[in-house]
Amino acid sequence: MLSQADTRAHVERIAKDGYTVLERVIEPALVDGLAETLLRLEREHDIRPAKNGFEGHRTVRIYNLLAHARVFERVPVHA
């Protein structure tokens, strides 16, 4: 659980930069499940970088993750 000071600092970063990074807030078992599923999807769907300026030349993107596996349903509702 974040302290009030840490929470304020994150809120300030969001106001200033538009985002913040929270480290170690998802339990390791869920992180492992997400990573394993992403790798499986990359293999099964032969997903490769788009190689264009918009999506990136090395970035691998998988759209609509919620439609691909139940493990991703835990992310948007994670405490």
mmCIF file with all atom_site columns, C-alpha atoms in Angstrom:
data_model
loop_
_atom_site.group_PDB
_atom_site.id
_atom_site.type_symbol
_atom_site.label_atom_id
_atom_site.label_alt_id
_atom_site.label_comp_id
_atom_site.label_asym_id
_atom_site.label_entity_id
_atom_site.label_seq_id
_atom_site.pdbx_PDB_ins_code
_atom_site.Cartn_x
_atom_site.Cartn_y
_atom_site.Cartn_z
_atom_site.occupancy
_atom_site.B_iso_or_equiv
_atom_site.pdbx_formal_charge
_atom_site.auth_seq_id
_atom_site.auth_comp_id
_atom_site.auth_asym_id
_atom_site.auth_atom_id
_atom_site.pdbx_PDB_model_num
ATOM 1  C CA . MET A 1 1  ? 0.000   0.000   0.000   1.00 0.00 ? 1  MET A CA 1
ATOM 2  C CA . LEU A 1 2  ? 1.311   3.449   -0.894  1.00 0.00 ? 2  LEU A CA 1
ATOM 3  C CA . SER A 1 3  ? 1.733   6.091   1.771   1.00 0.00 ? 3  SER A CA 1
ATOM 4  C CA . GLN A 1 4  ? -0.217  9.333   1.467   1.00 0.00 ? 4  GLN A CA 1
ATOM 5  C CA . ALA A 1 5  ? 2.995   11.136  0.471   1.00 0.00 ? 5  ALA A CA 1
ATOM 6  C CA . ASP A 1 6  ? 3.716   8.592   -2.272  1.00 0.00 ? 6  ASP A CA 1
ATOM 7  C CA . THR A 1 7  ? 0.151   8.824   -3.522  1.00 0.00 ? 7  THR A CA 1
ATOM 8  C CA . ARG A 1 8  ? 0.383   12.626  -3.673  1.00 0.00 ? 8  ARG A CA 1
ATOM 9  C CA . ALA A 1 9  ? 3.679   12.378  -5.573  1.00 0.00 ? 9  ALA A CA 1
ATOM 10 C CA . HIS A 1 10 ? 2.092   10.064  -8.147  1.00 0.00 ? 10 HIS A CA 1
ATOM 11 C CA . VAL A 1 11 ? -0.926  12.334  -8.532  1.00 0.00 ? 11 VAL A CA 1
ATOM 12 C CA . GLU A 1 12 ? 1.412   15.298  -9.062  1.00 0.00 ? 12 GLU A CA 1
ATOM 13 C CA . ARG A 1 13 ? 3.339   13.358  -11.729 1.00 0.00 ? 13 ARG A CA 1
ATOM 14 C CA . ILE A 1 14 ? 0.089   12.567  -13.521 1.00 0.00 ? 14 ILE A CA 1
ATOM 15 C CA . ALA A 1 15 ? -0.870  16.245  -13.445 1.00 0.00 ? 15 ALA A CA 1
ATOM 16 C CA . LYS A 1 16 ? 2.579   17.329  -14.663 1.00 0.00 ? 16 LYS A CA 1
ATOM 17 C CA . ASP A 1 17 ? 3.547   14.536  -17.089 1.00 0.00 ? 17 ASP A CA 1
ATOM 18 C CA . GLY A 1 18 ? 0.247   12.825  -17.865 1.00 0.00 ? 18 GLY A CA 1
ATOM 19 C CA . TYR A 1 19 ? 1.352   9.486   -16.396 1.00 0.00 ? 19 TYR A CA 1
ATOM 20 C CA . THR A 1 20 ? 3.102   7.822   -13.495 1.00 0.00 ? 20 THR A CA 1
ATOM 21 C CA . VAL A 1 21 ? 4.800   4.473   -12.959 1.00 0.00 ? 21 VAL A CA 1
ATOM 22 C CA . LEU A 1 22 ? 3.817   2.224   -10.093 1.00 0.00 ? 22 LEU A CA 1
ATOM 23 C CA . GLU A 1 23 ? 6.352   -0.524  -9.484  1.00 0.00 ? 23 GLU A CA 1
ATOM 24 C CA . ARG A 1 24 ? 5.712   -3.923  -7.924  1.00 0.00 ? 24 ARG A CA 1
ATOM 25 C CA . VAL A 1 25 ? 1.962   -3.388  -7.551  1.00 0.00 ? 25 VAL A CA 1
ATOM 26 C CA . ILE A 1 26 ? 0.878   -6.570  -9.335  1.00 0.00 ? 26 ILE A CA 1
ATOM 27 C CA . GLU A 1 27 ? 1.562   -9.897  -7.674  1.00 0.00 ? 27 GLU A CA 1
ATOM 28 C CA . PRO A 1 28 ? 4.337   -11.918 -9.330  1.00 0.00 ? 28 PRO A CA 1
ATOM 29 C CA . ALA A 1 29 ? 2.028   -14.821 -10.262 1.00 0.00 ? 29 ALA A CA 1
ATOM 30 C CA . LEU A 1 30 ? -0.189  -12.477 -12.303 1.00 0.00 ? 30 LEU A CA 1
ATOM 31 C CA . VAL A 1 31 ? 2.837   -10.843 -13.954 1.00 0.00 ? 31 VAL A CA 1
ATOM 32 C CA . ASP A 1 32 ? 4.104   -14.309 -14.910 1.00 0.00 ? 32 ASP A CA 1
ATOM 33 C CA . GLY A 1 33 ? 0.700   -15.289 -16.291 1.00 0.00 ? 33 GLY A CA 1
ATOM 34 C CA . LEU A 1 34 ? 0.469   -12.119 -18.363 1.00 0.00 ? 34 LEU A CA 1
ATOM 35 C CA . ALA A 1 35 ? 3.991   -12.545 -19.748 1.00 0.00 ? 35 ALA A CA 1
ATOM 36 C CA . GLU A 1 36 ? 3.454   -16.229 -20.603 1.00 0.00 ? 36 GLU A CA 1
ATOM 37 C CA . THR A 1 37 ? 0.165   -15.456 -22.340 1.00 0.00 ? 37 THR A CA 1
ATOM 38 C CA . LEU A 1 38 ? 1.680   -12.597 -24.341 1.00 0.00 ? 38 LEU A CA 1
ATOM 39 C CA . LEU A 1 39 ? 4.491   -14.851 -25.549 1.00 0.00 ? 39 LEU A CA 1
ATOM 40 C CA . ARG A 1 40 ? 1.996   -17.574 -26.466 1.00 0.00 ? 40 ARG A CA 1
ATOM 41 C CA . LEU A 1 41 ? -0.128  -15.098 -28.441 1.00 0.00 ? 41 LEU A CA 1
ATOM 42 C CA . GLU A 1 42 ? 2.932   -13.800 -30.275 1.00 0.00 ? 42 GLU A CA 1
ATOM 43 C CA . ARG A 1 43 ? 3.819   -17.347 -31.331 1.00 0.00 ? 43 ARG A CA 1
ATOM 44 C CA . GLU A 1 44 ? 0.284   -18.507 -32.169 1.00 0.00 ? 44 GLU A CA 1
ATOM 45 C CA . HIS A 1 45 ? -0.550  -15.428 -34.246 1.00 0.00 ? 45 HIS A CA 1
ATOM 46 C CA . ASP A 1 46 ? 2.964   -14.905 -35.643 1.00 0.00 ? 46 ASP A CA 1
ATOM 47 C CA . ILE A 1 47 ? 2.888   -11.334 -34.372 1.00 0.00 ? 47 ILE A CA 1
ATOM 48 C CA . ARG A 1 48 ? 5.791   -9.209  -35.512 1.00 0.00 ? 48 ARG A CA 1
ATOM 49 C CA . PRO A 1 49 ? 6.608   -5.497  -35.387 1.00 0.00 ? 49 PRO A CA 1
ATOM 50 C CA . ALA A 1 50 ? 4.628   -3.465  -37.932 1.00 0.00 ? 50 ALA A CA 1
ATOM 51 C CA . LYS A 1 51 ? 7.812   -1.731  -39.135 1.00 0.00 ? 51 LYS A CA 1
ATOM 52 C CA . ASN A 1 52 ? 6.266   1.664   -39.687 1.00 0.00 ? 52 ASN A CA 1
ATOM 53 C CA . GLY A 1 53 ? 6.763   5.042   -38.096 1.00 0.00 ? 53 GLY A CA 1
ATOM 54 C CA . PHE A 1 54 ? 3.435   5.029   -36.292 1.00 0.00 ? 54 PHE A CA 1
ATOM 55 C CA . GLU A 1 55 ? 3.567   1.615   -34.610 1.00 0.00 ? 55 GLU A CA 1
ATOM 56 C CA . GLY A 1 56 ? 7.329   1.313   -34.449 1.00 0.00 ? 56 GLY A CA 1
ATOM 57 C CA . HIS A 1 57 ? 9.945   -0.784  -36.138 1.00 0.00 ? 57 HIS A CA 1
ATOM 58 C CA . ARG A 1 58 ? 10.685  -3.013  -33.135 1.00 0.00 ? 58 ARG A CA 1
ATOM 59 C CA . THR A 1 59 ? 7.501   -2.706  -31.088 1.00 0.00 ? 59 THR A CA 1
ATOM 60 C CA . VAL A 1 60 ? 5.305   -5.789  -30.885 1.00 0.00 ? 60 VAL A CA 1
ATOM 61 C CA . ARG A 1 61 ? 1.637   -4.884  -30.515 1.00 0.00 ? 61 ARG A CA 1
ATOM 62 C CA . ILE A 1 62 ? -1.297  -7.125  -29.716 1.00 0.00 ? 62 ILE A CA 1
ATOM 63 C CA . TYR A 1 63 ? -4.585  -5.278  -29.829 1.00 0.00 ? 63 TYR A CA 1
ATOM 64 C CA . ASN A 1 64 ? -7.721  -6.019  -27.800 1.00 0.00 ? 64 ASN A CA 1
ATOM 65 C CA . LEU A 1 65 ? -6.048  -8.248  -25.224 1.00 0.00 ? 65 LEU A CA 1
ATOM 66 C CA . LEU A 1 66 ? -9.308  -8.722  -23.342 1.00 0.00 ? 66 LEU A CA 1
ATOM 67 C CA . ALA A 1 67 ? -10.638 -10.701 -26.313 1.00 0.00 ? 67 ALA A CA 1
ATOM 68 C CA . HIS A 1 68 ? -7.616  -13.014 -26.399 1.00 0.00 ? 68 HIS A CA 1
ATOM 69 C CA . ALA A 1 69 ? -7.369  -14.466 -22.882 1.00 0.00 ? 69 ALA A CA 1
ATOM 70 C CA . ARG A 1 70 ? -9.163  -14.310 -19.553 1.00 0.00 ? 70 ARG A CA 1
ATOM 71 C CA . VAL A 1 71 ? -5.955  -13.438 -17.654 1.00 0.00 ? 71 VAL A CA 1
ATOM 72 C CA . PHE A 1 72 ? -6.107  -9.923  -19.144 1.00 0.00 ? 72 PHE A CA 1
ATOM 73 C CA . GLU A 1 73 ? -9.523  -9.322  -17.548 1.00 0.00 ? 73 GLU A CA 1
ATOM 74 C CA . ARG A 1 74 ? -7.764  -9.031  -14.193 1.00 0.00 ? 74 ARG A CA 1
ATOM 75 C CA . VAL A 1 75 ? -5.713  -5.989  -15.254 1.00 0.00 ? 75 VAL A CA 1
ATOM 76 C CA . PRO A 1 76 ? -8.334  -3.198  -15.557 1.00 0.00 ? 76 PRO A CA 1
ATOM 77 C CA . VAL A 1 77 ? -10.000 -4.187  -12.282 1.00 0.00 ? 77 VAL A CA 1
ATOM 78 C CA . HIS A 1 78 ? -6.819  -4.851  -10.297 1.00 0.00 ? 78 HIS A CA 1
ATOM 79 C CA . ALA A 1 79 ? -6.783  -3.066  -6.967  1.00 0.00 ? 79 ALA A CA 1
#
